[in-house]
mmCIF file of C-alpha atoms and ligand atoms in Angstrom:
data_model
loop_
_atom_site.group_PDB
_atom_site.id
_atom_site.type_symbol
_atom_site.label_atom_id
_atom_site.label_comp_id
_atom_site.label_asym_id
_atom_site.label_seq_id
_atom_site.Cartn_x
_atom_site.Cartn_y
_atom_site.Cartn_z
ATOM 1 C CA MET A 147 106.689 -27.559 21.399
ATOM 2 C CA PRO A 148 103.212 -26.258 22.488
ATOM 3 C CA GLU A 149 100.646 -29.074 22.520
ATOM 4 C CA PRO A 150 97.077 -28.602 21.276
ATOM 5 C CA LYS A 151 94.388 -28.663 23.962
ATOM 6 C CA ASP A 152 92.721 -32.035 24.659
ATOM 7 C CA ALA A 153 89.614 -30.592 23.025
ATOM 8 C CA TYR A 154 88.770 -27.148 21.638
ATOM 9 C CA THR A 155 85.245 -25.679 21.813
ATOM 10 C CA LEU A 156 82.834 -23.586 19.740
ATOM 11 C CA GLU A 157 84.047 -20.548 21.680
ATOM 12 C CA ASP A 158 87.565 -21.301 20.382
ATOM 13 C CA LEU A 159 86.254 -21.645 16.814
ATOM 14 C CA ARG A 160 84.724 -18.149 17.072
ATOM 15 C CA ASP A 161 88.278 -16.763 17.202
ATOM 16 C CA TRP A 162 90.303 -19.657 15.867
ATOM 17 C CA SER A 163 93.535 -17.782 15.163
ATOM 18 C CA ALA A 164 93.645 -16.460 18.728
ATOM 19 C CA ALA A 165 92.698 -19.822 20.260
ATOM 20 C CA THR A 166 95.404 -21.664 18.321
ATOM 21 C CA SER A 167 98.051 -18.936 18.111
ATOM 22 C CA ASP A 168 100.430 -20.945 20.328
ATOM 23 C CA LEU A 169 100.486 -23.948 17.979
ATOM 24 C CA GLU A 170 103.521 -24.512 15.816
ATOM 25 C CA ARG A 171 101.433 -25.620 12.834
ATOM 26 C CA PRO A 172 97.988 -24.291 11.812
ATOM 27 C CA ALA A 173 95.109 -26.494 13.005
ATOM 28 C CA ARG A 174 92.998 -27.032 9.879
ATOM 29 C CA LEU A 175 91.693 -30.561 10.442
ATOM 30 C CA ALA A 176 89.700 -31.906 13.376
ATOM 31 C CA VAL A 177 87.487 -34.594 14.762
ATOM 32 C CA ILE A 178 84.247 -33.202 16.171
ATOM 33 C CA GLY A 179 82.089 -35.092 18.666
ATOM 34 C CA ASP A 180 80.644 -35.079 22.155
ATOM 35 C CA PRO A 181 82.441 -36.653 23.941
ATOM 36 C CA VAL A 182 85.598 -36.457 21.831
ATOM 37 C CA ALA A 183 88.564 -36.358 24.230
ATOM 38 C CA HIS A 184 89.055 -40.151 23.874
ATOM 39 C CA SER A 185 89.549 -40.012 20.088
ATOM 40 C CA LEU A 186 92.709 -41.659 18.720
ATOM 41 C CA SER A 187 92.375 -39.844 15.388
ATOM 42 C CA PRO A 188 94.738 -36.919 16.181
ATOM 43 C CA ALA A 189 97.650 -39.311 16.843
ATOM 44 C CA MET A 190 97.102 -41.118 13.538
ATOM 45 C CA HIS A 191 96.485 -38.001 11.421
ATOM 46 C CA ASN A 192 99.271 -35.887 12.910
ATOM 47 C CA ALA A 193 101.689 -38.732 12.142
ATOM 48 C CA ALA A 194 100.396 -38.768 8.544
ATOM 49 C CA LEU A 195 100.717 -34.980 8.156
ATOM 50 C CA ALA A 196 104.249 -35.022 9.568
ATOM 51 C CA ALA A 197 105.310 -37.940 7.346
ATOM 52 C CA ALA A 198 103.903 -36.227 4.250
ATOM 53 C CA GLY A 199 105.478 -32.849 5.137
ATOM 54 C CA ILE A 200 102.087 -31.114 5.246
ATOM 55 C CA ASP A 201 102.397 -28.102 7.519
ATOM 56 C CA LEU A 202 99.071 -28.533 9.340
ATOM 57 C CA CYS A 203 97.835 -30.171 12.488
ATOM 58 C CA TYR A 204 94.700 -32.114 13.445
ATOM 59 C CA VAL A 205 92.863 -31.428 16.722
ATOM 60 C CA ARG A 206 89.751 -32.456 18.675
ATOM 61 C CA ILE A 207 86.765 -30.105 18.943
ATOM 62 C CA ARG A 208 83.908 -30.841 21.342
ATOM 63 C CA LEU A 209 80.632 -29.619 19.887
ATOM 64 C CA ALA A 210 77.186 -30.212 21.394
ATOM 65 C CA PRO A 211 74.405 -31.023 18.891
ATOM 66 C CA GLU A 212 73.010 -27.476 19.052
ATOM 67 C CA GLU A 213 76.489 -26.095 18.250
ATOM 68 C CA LEU A 214 77.054 -28.267 15.182
ATOM 69 C CA SER A 215 75.779 -25.993 12.445
ATOM 70 C CA GLU A 216 77.690 -22.912 13.620
ATOM 71 C CA GLY A 217 80.742 -25.075 14.294
ATOM 72 C CA VAL A 218 80.816 -26.342 10.696
ATOM 73 C CA GLU A 219 80.390 -22.800 9.310
ATOM 74 C CA ARG A 220 83.207 -21.536 11.532
ATOM 75 C CA MET A 221 85.545 -24.331 10.430
ATOM 76 C CA GLN A 222 84.868 -23.543 6.783
ATOM 77 C CA ALA A 223 85.418 -19.822 7.370
ATOM 78 C CA ALA A 224 88.674 -20.548 9.213
ATOM 79 C CA GLY A 225 90.045 -22.333 6.140
ATOM 80 C CA PHE A 226 89.818 -25.933 7.379
ATOM 81 C CA VAL A 227 90.654 -28.669 4.869
ATOM 82 C CA GLY A 228 87.895 -30.807 6.424
ATOM 83 C CA PHE A 229 86.931 -32.748 9.519
ATOM 84 C CA ASN A 230 85.795 -36.097 10.899
ATOM 85 C CA ALA A 231 82.526 -36.434 12.799
ATOM 86 C CA THR A 232 81.862 -38.962 15.515
ATOM 87 C CA ILE A 233 79.039 -39.639 17.992
ATOM 88 C CA PRO A 234 76.478 -37.994 18.065
ATOM 89 C CA HIS A 235 76.897 -35.989 14.846
ATOM 90 C CA LYS A 236 77.056 -38.410 11.898
ATOM 91 C CA ALA A 237 73.381 -38.181 10.862
ATOM 92 C CA ALA A 238 73.113 -34.429 11.498
ATOM 93 C CA VAL A 239 76.245 -33.645 9.460
ATOM 94 C CA ARG A 240 74.591 -35.406 6.516
ATOM 95 C CA GLU A 241 71.993 -32.607 6.561
ATOM 96 C CA LEU A 242 74.627 -29.842 6.517
ATOM 97 C CA VAL A 243 76.665 -30.882 3.465
ATOM 98 C CA ASP A 244 76.089 -29.726 -0.124
ATOM 99 C CA GLU A 245 76.779 -33.145 -1.627
ATOM 100 C CA THR A 246 77.700 -36.667 -0.557
ATOM 101 C CA THR A 247 79.582 -39.593 -1.991
ATOM 102 C CA GLU A 248 77.383 -42.522 -3.047
ATOM 103 C CA VAL A 249 78.194 -44.592 0.022
ATOM 104 C CA ALA A 250 77.449 -41.724 2.432
ATOM 105 C CA GLY A 251 74.158 -41.095 0.656
ATOM 106 C CA ARG A 252 73.156 -44.737 0.990
ATOM 107 C CA ILE A 253 74.251 -44.983 4.628
ATOM 108 C CA GLY A 254 72.463 -41.703 5.359
ATOM 109 C CA ALA A 255 75.276 -40.461 7.591
ATOM 110 C CA VAL A 256 78.530 -38.562 7.116
ATOM 111 C CA ASN A 257 81.697 -39.013 9.183
ATOM 112 C CA THR A 258 84.214 -37.257 6.921
ATOM 113 C CA VAL A 259 83.824 -33.814 5.352
ATOM 114 C CA ALA A 260 86.011 -31.961 2.869
ATOM 115 C CA PHE A 261 85.699 -28.234 2.170
ATOM 116 C CA GLU A 262 86.326 -28.053 -1.574
ATOM 117 C CA ASN A 263 86.226 -24.704 -3.418
ATOM 118 C CA GLY A 264 83.327 -23.406 -1.352
ATOM 119 C CA ALA A 265 81.406 -26.695 -1.377
ATOM 120 C CA VAL A 266 80.946 -28.939 1.664
ATOM 121 C CA VAL A 267 81.318 -32.578 0.563
ATOM 122 C CA GLY A 268 80.363 -35.477 2.856
ATOM 123 C CA HIS A 269 81.738 -39.003 2.828
ATOM 124 C CA ASN A 270 81.325 -42.016 5.108
ATOM 125 C CA THR A 271 84.379 -44.188 5.720
ATOM 126 C CA ASP A 272 82.726 -46.705 8.096
ATOM 127 C CA GLY A 273 81.751 -49.168 5.359
ATOM 128 C CA PRO A 274 84.816 -48.666 3.114
ATOM 129 C CA GLY A 275 87.067 -48.866 6.217
ATOM 130 C CA LEU A 276 85.514 -52.192 7.178
ATOM 131 C CA ARG A 277 85.989 -53.493 3.640
ATOM 132 C CA ARG A 278 89.702 -52.617 3.647
ATOM 133 C CA ALA A 279 90.241 -54.008 7.161
ATOM 134 C CA VAL A 280 88.539 -57.308 6.272
ATOM 135 C CA ARG A 281 90.653 -57.609 3.141
ATOM 136 C CA GLU A 282 93.840 -56.988 5.109
ATOM 137 C CA ALA A 283 92.950 -59.315 7.986
ATOM 138 C CA PHE A 284 91.483 -62.252 6.054
ATOM 139 C CA SER A 285 92.658 -61.769 2.427
ATOM 140 C CA MET A 286 89.000 -61.874 1.334
ATOM 141 C CA ASP A 287 86.688 -59.247 -0.134
ATOM 142 C CA LEU A 288 83.205 -58.595 1.239
ATOM 143 C CA GLY A 289 81.835 -59.498 -2.179
ATOM 144 C CA GLU A 290 83.107 -63.079 -1.809
ATOM 145 C CA LEU A 291 81.620 -63.655 1.626
ATOM 146 C CA ARG A 292 78.394 -64.652 3.338
ATOM 147 C CA VAL A 293 78.140 -62.067 6.097
ATOM 148 C CA LEU A 294 76.273 -61.863 9.406
ATOM 149 C CA VAL A 295 76.049 -58.342 10.864
ATOM 150 C CA LEU A 296 75.257 -58.301 14.590
ATOM 151 C CA GLY A 297 73.966 -54.889 15.654
ATOM 152 C CA ALA A 298 72.649 -54.043 12.196
ATOM 153 C CA GLY A 299 70.348 -51.370 13.642
ATOM 154 C CA GLY A 300 73.118 -49.070 14.879
ATOM 155 C CA GLY A 301 75.154 -46.594 12.847
ATOM 156 C CA ALA A 302 78.183 -48.848 12.339
ATOM 157 C CA GLY A 303 76.031 -51.910 11.647
ATOM 158 C CA ARG A 304 74.005 -50.049 9.056
ATOM 159 C CA ALA A 305 77.229 -48.876 7.392
ATOM 160 C CA ALA A 306 78.585 -52.444 7.367
ATOM 161 C CA ALA A 307 75.372 -53.825 5.884
ATOM 162 C CA VAL A 308 75.158 -51.119 3.199
ATOM 163 C CA GLN A 309 78.788 -51.770 2.211
ATOM 164 C CA CYS A 310 78.189 -55.528 1.994
ATOM 165 C CA ALA A 311 75.138 -54.934 -0.197
ATOM 166 C CA MET A 312 76.966 -52.422 -2.416
ATOM 167 C CA ASP A 313 79.820 -54.938 -2.803
ATOM 168 C CA ARG A 314 77.256 -57.641 -3.699
ATOM 169 C CA CYS A 315 78.251 -60.016 -0.926
ATOM 170 C CA GLU A 316 77.231 -63.639 -1.408
ATOM 171 C CA ARG A 317 74.717 -63.496 1.411
ATOM 172 C CA LEU A 318 73.727 -60.973 4.083
ATOM 173 C CA VAL A 319 72.122 -61.836 7.416
ATOM 174 C CA LEU A 320 71.114 -58.920 9.630
ATOM 175 C CA ALA A 321 70.497 -59.287 13.372
ATOM 176 C CA ASN A 322 69.686 -56.587 15.859
ATOM 177 C CA ARG A 323 68.403 -56.434 19.443
ATOM 178 C CA THR A 324 65.537 -54.296 18.155
ATOM 179 C CA GLU A 325 64.579 -56.650 15.353
ATOM 180 C CA GLU A 326 62.352 -54.131 13.589
ATOM 181 C CA LYS A 327 65.397 -52.032 12.657
ATOM 182 C CA ALA A 328 67.102 -55.032 11.006
ATOM 183 C CA ARG A 329 63.908 -55.825 9.082
ATOM 184 C CA ALA A 330 63.577 -52.239 7.853
ATOM 185 C CA LEU A 331 67.212 -52.249 6.729
ATOM 186 C CA ALA A 332 66.825 -55.584 4.918
ATOM 187 C CA ASN A 333 63.806 -54.167 3.168
ATOM 188 C CA GLU A 334 65.759 -51.110 2.083
ATOM 189 C CA LEU A 335 68.794 -53.123 0.931
ATOM 190 C CA SER A 336 66.687 -55.499 -1.137
ATOM 191 C CA ALA A 337 66.757 -52.743 -3.782
ATOM 192 C CA ILE A 338 70.521 -53.272 -4.237
ATOM 193 C CA LEU A 339 71.055 -56.916 -3.282
ATOM 194 C CA HIS A 340 68.731 -58.990 -5.415
ATOM 195 C CA ASP A 341 68.284 -62.719 -5.040
ATOM 196 C CA ALA A 342 68.329 -63.071 -8.807
ATOM 197 C CA ASP A 343 71.907 -61.780 -9.163
ATOM 198 C CA ARG A 344 73.388 -65.046 -8.011
ATOM 199 C CA LEU A 345 72.515 -68.646 -7.321
ATOM 200 C CA ALA A 346 71.573 -68.317 -3.693
ATOM 201 C CA GLY A 347 71.073 -71.998 -2.945
ATOM 202 C CA PRO A 348 68.352 -73.030 -0.542
ATOM 203 C CA SER A 349 68.699 -70.019 1.776
ATOM 204 C CA ASP A 350 67.617 -66.419 1.226
ATOM 205 C CA ARG A 351 70.349 -64.110 0.049
ATOM 206 C CA LEU A 352 69.226 -61.251 2.291
ATOM 207 C CA VAL A 353 67.495 -61.947 5.571
ATOM 208 C CA ALA A 354 66.761 -60.221 8.892
ATOM 209 C CA ILE A 355 66.596 -62.437 11.969
ATOM 210 C CA PRO A 356 65.960 -61.914 15.662
ATOM 211 C CA TRP A 357 69.147 -61.757 17.750
ATOM 212 C CA GLU A 358 68.361 -65.068 19.483
ATOM 213 C CA GLU A 359 70.318 -68.267 19.909
ATOM 214 C CA ARG A 360 67.982 -70.475 17.866
ATOM 215 C CA ALA A 361 67.759 -68.069 14.941
ATOM 216 C CA LEU A 362 71.539 -67.569 14.959
ATOM 217 C CA GLU A 363 72.134 -71.321 15.105
ATOM 218 C CA ARG A 364 70.004 -71.787 11.995
ATOM 219 C CA GLU A 365 72.014 -69.212 10.021
ATOM 220 C CA LEU A 366 75.601 -69.675 11.177
ATOM 221 C CA GLY A 367 76.322 -72.711 9.011
ATOM 222 C CA GLN A 368 75.624 -70.506 5.953
ATOM 223 C CA VAL A 369 77.779 -67.590 7.045
ATOM 224 C CA ASP A 370 81.544 -67.001 6.598
ATOM 225 C CA LEU A 371 82.133 -63.581 8.154
ATOM 226 C CA ILE A 372 80.611 -62.544 11.482
ATOM 227 C CA VAL A 373 80.785 -58.791 12.138
ATOM 228 C CA ASN A 374 80.087 -57.517 15.634
ATOM 229 C CA ALA A 375 78.890 -53.965 14.977
ATOM 230 C CA SER A 376 77.010 -53.672 18.265
ATOM 231 C CA SER A 377 78.365 -51.848 21.265
ATOM 232 C CA LEU A 378 78.645 -55.148 23.171
ATOM 233 C CA GLY A 379 82.173 -56.148 24.124
ATOM 234 C CA MET A 380 83.640 -52.929 25.446
ATOM 235 C CA LYS A 381 82.685 -53.636 29.066
ATOM 236 C CA ARG A 382 83.618 -56.797 30.955
ATOM 237 C CA THR A 383 80.076 -56.988 32.305
ATOM 238 C CA ASP A 384 78.519 -57.044 28.806
ATOM 239 C CA PRO A 385 76.604 -60.209 27.914
ATOM 240 C CA ASP A 386 78.112 -62.560 25.302
ATOM 241 C CA VAL A 387 77.795 -61.377 21.707
ATOM 242 C CA LEU A 388 77.391 -65.015 20.599
ATOM 243 C CA PRO A 389 77.257 -68.290 22.515
ATOM 244 C CA GLN A 390 80.748 -69.769 22.021
ATOM 245 C CA ARG A 391 79.336 -73.145 20.898
ATOM 246 C CA LEU A 392 77.835 -71.504 17.784
ATOM 247 C CA VAL A 393 81.223 -70.425 16.389
ATOM 248 C CA GLN A 394 82.661 -72.809 13.792
ATOM 249 C CA PRO A 395 86.273 -73.205 12.635
ATOM 250 C CA HIS A 396 85.491 -71.811 9.149
ATOM 251 C CA HIS A 397 84.209 -68.506 10.579
ATOM 252 C CA LEU A 398 86.022 -65.201 10.211
ATOM 253 C CA VAL A 399 85.086 -63.008 13.162
ATOM 254 C CA PHE A 400 85.484 -59.244 12.868
ATOM 255 C CA ASP A 401 84.836 -57.373 16.114
ATOM 256 C CA MET A 402 84.534 -53.601 15.574
ATOM 257 C CA VAL A 403 85.443 -53.133 19.240
ATOM 258 C CA TYR A 404 89.179 -52.509 19.778
ATOM 259 C CA SER A 405 89.307 -51.834 23.499
ATOM 260 C CA PRO A 406 90.127 -54.316 24.930
ATOM 261 C CA PRO A 407 92.324 -55.360 21.966
ATOM 262 C CA ARG A 408 91.362 -59.028 22.354
ATOM 263 C CA THR A 409 87.664 -59.076 23.120
ATOM 264 C CA ARG A 410 85.819 -61.979 24.736
ATOM 265 C CA LEU A 411 84.167 -62.686 21.379
ATOM 266 C CA MET A 412 87.598 -62.965 19.755
ATOM 267 C CA ALA A 413 89.030 -65.177 22.495
ATOM 268 C CA GLU A 414 86.060 -67.545 22.399
ATOM 269 C CA ALA A 415 85.993 -67.658 18.602
ATOM 270 C CA GLU A 416 89.716 -68.453 18.485
ATOM 271 C CA ALA A 417 89.142 -71.262 21.002
ATOM 272 C CA GLU A 418 86.709 -72.763 18.453
ATOM 273 C CA GLY A 419 89.324 -72.524 15.682
ATOM 274 C CA ALA A 420 87.980 -69.386 13.971
ATOM 275 C CA ARG A 421 90.137 -66.509 12.711
ATOM 276 C CA THR A 422 89.510 -63.108 14.289
ATOM 277 C CA CYS A 423 90.332 -59.416 14.005
ATOM 278 C CA ASN A 424 89.548 -56.425 16.236
ATOM 279 C CA GLY A 425 88.344 -52.972 15.127
ATOM 280 C CA LEU A 426 91.672 -51.134 15.205
ATOM 281 C CA GLY A 427 92.376 -51.961 11.561
ATOM 282 C CA MET A 428 89.006 -50.500 10.615
ATOM 283 C CA LEU A 429 89.922 -47.284 12.421
ATOM 284 C CA LEU A 430 93.255 -47.201 10.595
ATOM 285 C CA TRP A 431 91.716 -47.695 7.164
ATOM 286 C CA GLN A 432 89.074 -45.095 7.916
ATOM 287 C CA GLY A 433 91.903 -42.669 8.663
ATOM 288 C CA VAL A 434 93.674 -43.618 5.436
ATOM 289 C CA LEU A 435 90.495 -43.104 3.399
ATOM 290 C CA ALA A 436 89.809 -39.736 5.070
ATOM 291 C CA TYR A 437 93.368 -38.570 4.313
ATOM 292 C CA GLU A 438 92.986 -39.601 0.668
ATOM 293 C CA PHE A 439 89.606 -37.836 0.505
ATOM 294 C CA TRP A 440 91.115 -34.583 1.821
ATOM 295 C CA PHE A 441 94.439 -34.564 -0.018
ATOM 296 C CA ASN A 442 93.767 -36.678 -3.071
ATOM 297 C CA ARG A 443 97.022 -38.565 -2.666
ATOM 298 C CA GLU A 444 98.198 -41.811 -1.163
ATOM 299 C CA ALA A 445 98.353 -41.859 2.630
ATOM 300 C CA PRO A 446 101.478 -42.843 4.606
ATOM 301 C CA VAL A 447 99.773 -45.987 5.912
ATOM 302 C CA GLU A 448 102.635 -47.479 7.907
ATOM 303 C CA GLU A 449 103.324 -44.256 9.838
ATOM 304 C CA MET A 450 99.605 -44.018 10.603
ATOM 305 C CA ARG A 451 99.490 -47.641 11.715
ATOM 306 C CA ARG A 452 102.445 -47.179 14.069
ATOM 307 C CA ALA A 453 101.021 -43.988 15.599
ATOM 308 C CA LEU A 454 97.589 -45.539 16.053
ATOM 309 C CA ALA A 455 98.992 -48.674 17.693
ATOM 310 C CA ALA A 456 101.063 -46.534 20.073
ATOM 311 C CA ALA A 457 98.071 -44.337 20.960
ATOM 312 C CA ALA A 458 95.812 -47.369 21.476
ATOM 313 C CA ALA A 459 98.386 -49.007 23.737
HETATM 314 P P1 NAP B 640 75.006 -47.137 17.914
HETATM 315 O O1 NAP B 640 74.554 -46.430 16.689
HETATM 316 O O2 NAP B 640 74.652 -46.590 19.248
HETATM 317 O O3 NAP B 640 74.461 -48.652 17.795
HETATM 318 C C1 NAP B 640 74.605 -49.554 18.857
HETATM 319 C C2 NAP B 640 74.184 -50.938 18.395
HETATM 320 O O4 NAP B 640 74.438 -51.856 19.465
HETATM 321 C C3 NAP B 640 72.693 -51.060 18.066
HETATM 322 O O5 NAP B 640 72.534 -52.028 17.054
HETATM 323 C C4 NAP B 640 72.109 -51.544 19.396
HETATM 324 O O6 NAP B 640 70.886 -52.264 19.229
HETATM 325 C C5 NAP B 640 73.201 -52.496 19.819
HETATM 326 N N1 NAP B 640 73.205 -52.729 21.263
HETATM 327 C C6 NAP B 640 73.472 -51.832 22.245
HETATM 328 N N2 NAP B 640 73.385 -52.431 23.446
HETATM 329 C C7 NAP B 640 73.014 -53.729 23.214
HETATM 330 C C8 NAP B 640 72.758 -54.856 24.056
HETATM 331 N N3 NAP B 640 72.830 -54.761 25.385
HETATM 332 N N4 NAP B 640 72.409 -56.024 23.459
HETATM 333 C C9 NAP B 640 72.339 -56.121 22.110
HETATM 334 N N5 NAP B 640 72.571 -55.086 21.269
HETATM 335 C C10 NAP B 640 72.899 -53.914 21.829
HETATM 336 O O7 NAP B 640 76.597 -47.282 17.947
HETATM 337 P P2 NAP B 640 77.584 -47.354 16.673
HETATM 338 O O8 NAP B 640 78.117 -46.013 16.384
HETATM 339 O O9 NAP B 640 76.925 -48.130 15.606
HETATM 340 O O10 NAP B 640 78.813 -48.203 17.290
HETATM 341 C C11 NAP B 640 78.674 -49.588 17.583
HETATM 342 C C12 NAP B 640 80.049 -50.176 17.945
HETATM 343 O O11 NAP B 640 80.923 -50.122 16.830
HETATM 344 C C13 NAP B 640 80.772 -49.437 19.077
HETATM 345 O O12 NAP B 640 81.454 -50.388 19.861
HETATM 346 C C14 NAP B 640 81.752 -48.561 18.338
HETATM 347 O O13 NAP B 640 82.899 -48.224 19.121
HETATM 348 C C15 NAP B 640 82.138 -49.501 17.200
HETATM 349 N N6 NAP B 640 82.663 -48.799 16.015
HETATM 350 C C16 NAP B 640 83.961 -49.090 15.677
HETATM 351 C C17 NAP B 640 84.494 -48.482 14.549
HETATM 352 C C18 NAP B 640 85.911 -48.807 14.171
HETATM 353 O O14 NAP B 640 86.480 -48.094 13.345
HETATM 354 N N7 NAP B 640 86.478 -49.857 14.695
HETATM 355 C C19 NAP B 640 83.731 -47.576 13.786
HETATM 356 C C20 NAP B 640 82.427 -47.317 14.175
HETATM 357 C C21 NAP B 640 81.897 -47.944 15.302
HETATM 358 P P3 NAP B 640 69.466 -51.498 19.225
HETATM 359 O O15 NAP B 640 69.251 -51.020 17.827
HETATM 360 O O16 NAP B 640 68.496 -52.536 19.631
HETATM 361 O O17 NAP B 640 69.571 -50.364 20.212
#
């Protein structure tokens, strides 16, 4: 069976039927990004399409930022069902859609688009994907937890923090290397996460702190879930996300990184008796939510999980 290319280009989109004429099934879904060749999404989504008997396939398209607008128009004209957007396009795609879901509007970025009867609708699955992954891993909802987001100034950290605030988590502590970004986000989220909603005890319900050992030490006793949403942890040479001695046995540690599958943060947290989870589940649930957004029906989760695990391995 002819395989799709590792990544298609804008040139291919300009004559999509010719560029994809060798494919057995029409390519009408894609992940766009730059770089994009590493994306595991095609494996997961093609397994879902096959399991559901939908006669389409999902491919990668590498688009540079200056190619984004034409690329989106070309996909719509070619009859795409929708697409996913990854680095560096999530904020720019937000500006190209006709409407957004509430969560995408609040996050200010779009990573999933559906073409619906001429309209371009943007969604963001980062926050909802985290919520589902946390529920599956720890049998707890974000709304029941006191959460620390490390890396709250980046795209994924912002999405995590917005989701926690929208779910009315018990407490939200935001830390970021560039502290100013965490402060600005806390300020913004104070409109949805009010102290008055709940008995907050002696500590503030929503707080931004510097990403420093002493500040973290002060907060960690009043936190249940620690989310690493920073890019630290992918490289062996990266500094520690947290000093191991600060992790406590009651902590739930969610590392958005999934390569390596057991990060140093996870290994050290487990050594202190904490429960941990890597970011692969978040990727899975993001795929599930995107599928449901495009097709308005339940996704074949177990087939997607198997395909994703195989691709990640
Ligand atoms: P991003 O927008 O570039 O943000 C990077 C974040 O990491 C920022 O908060 C940045 O702080 C921080 N950071 C970078 N280098 C640092 C260092 N040396 N020390 C401390 N902080 C540092 O990236 P992103 O899109 O949010 O992605 C962040 C991570 O989440 C990546 O590992 C990505 O793969 C992962 N992710 C996983 C999923 C999933 O489904 N599992 C989904 C989305 C993202 P500053 O603000 O100070 O620069």
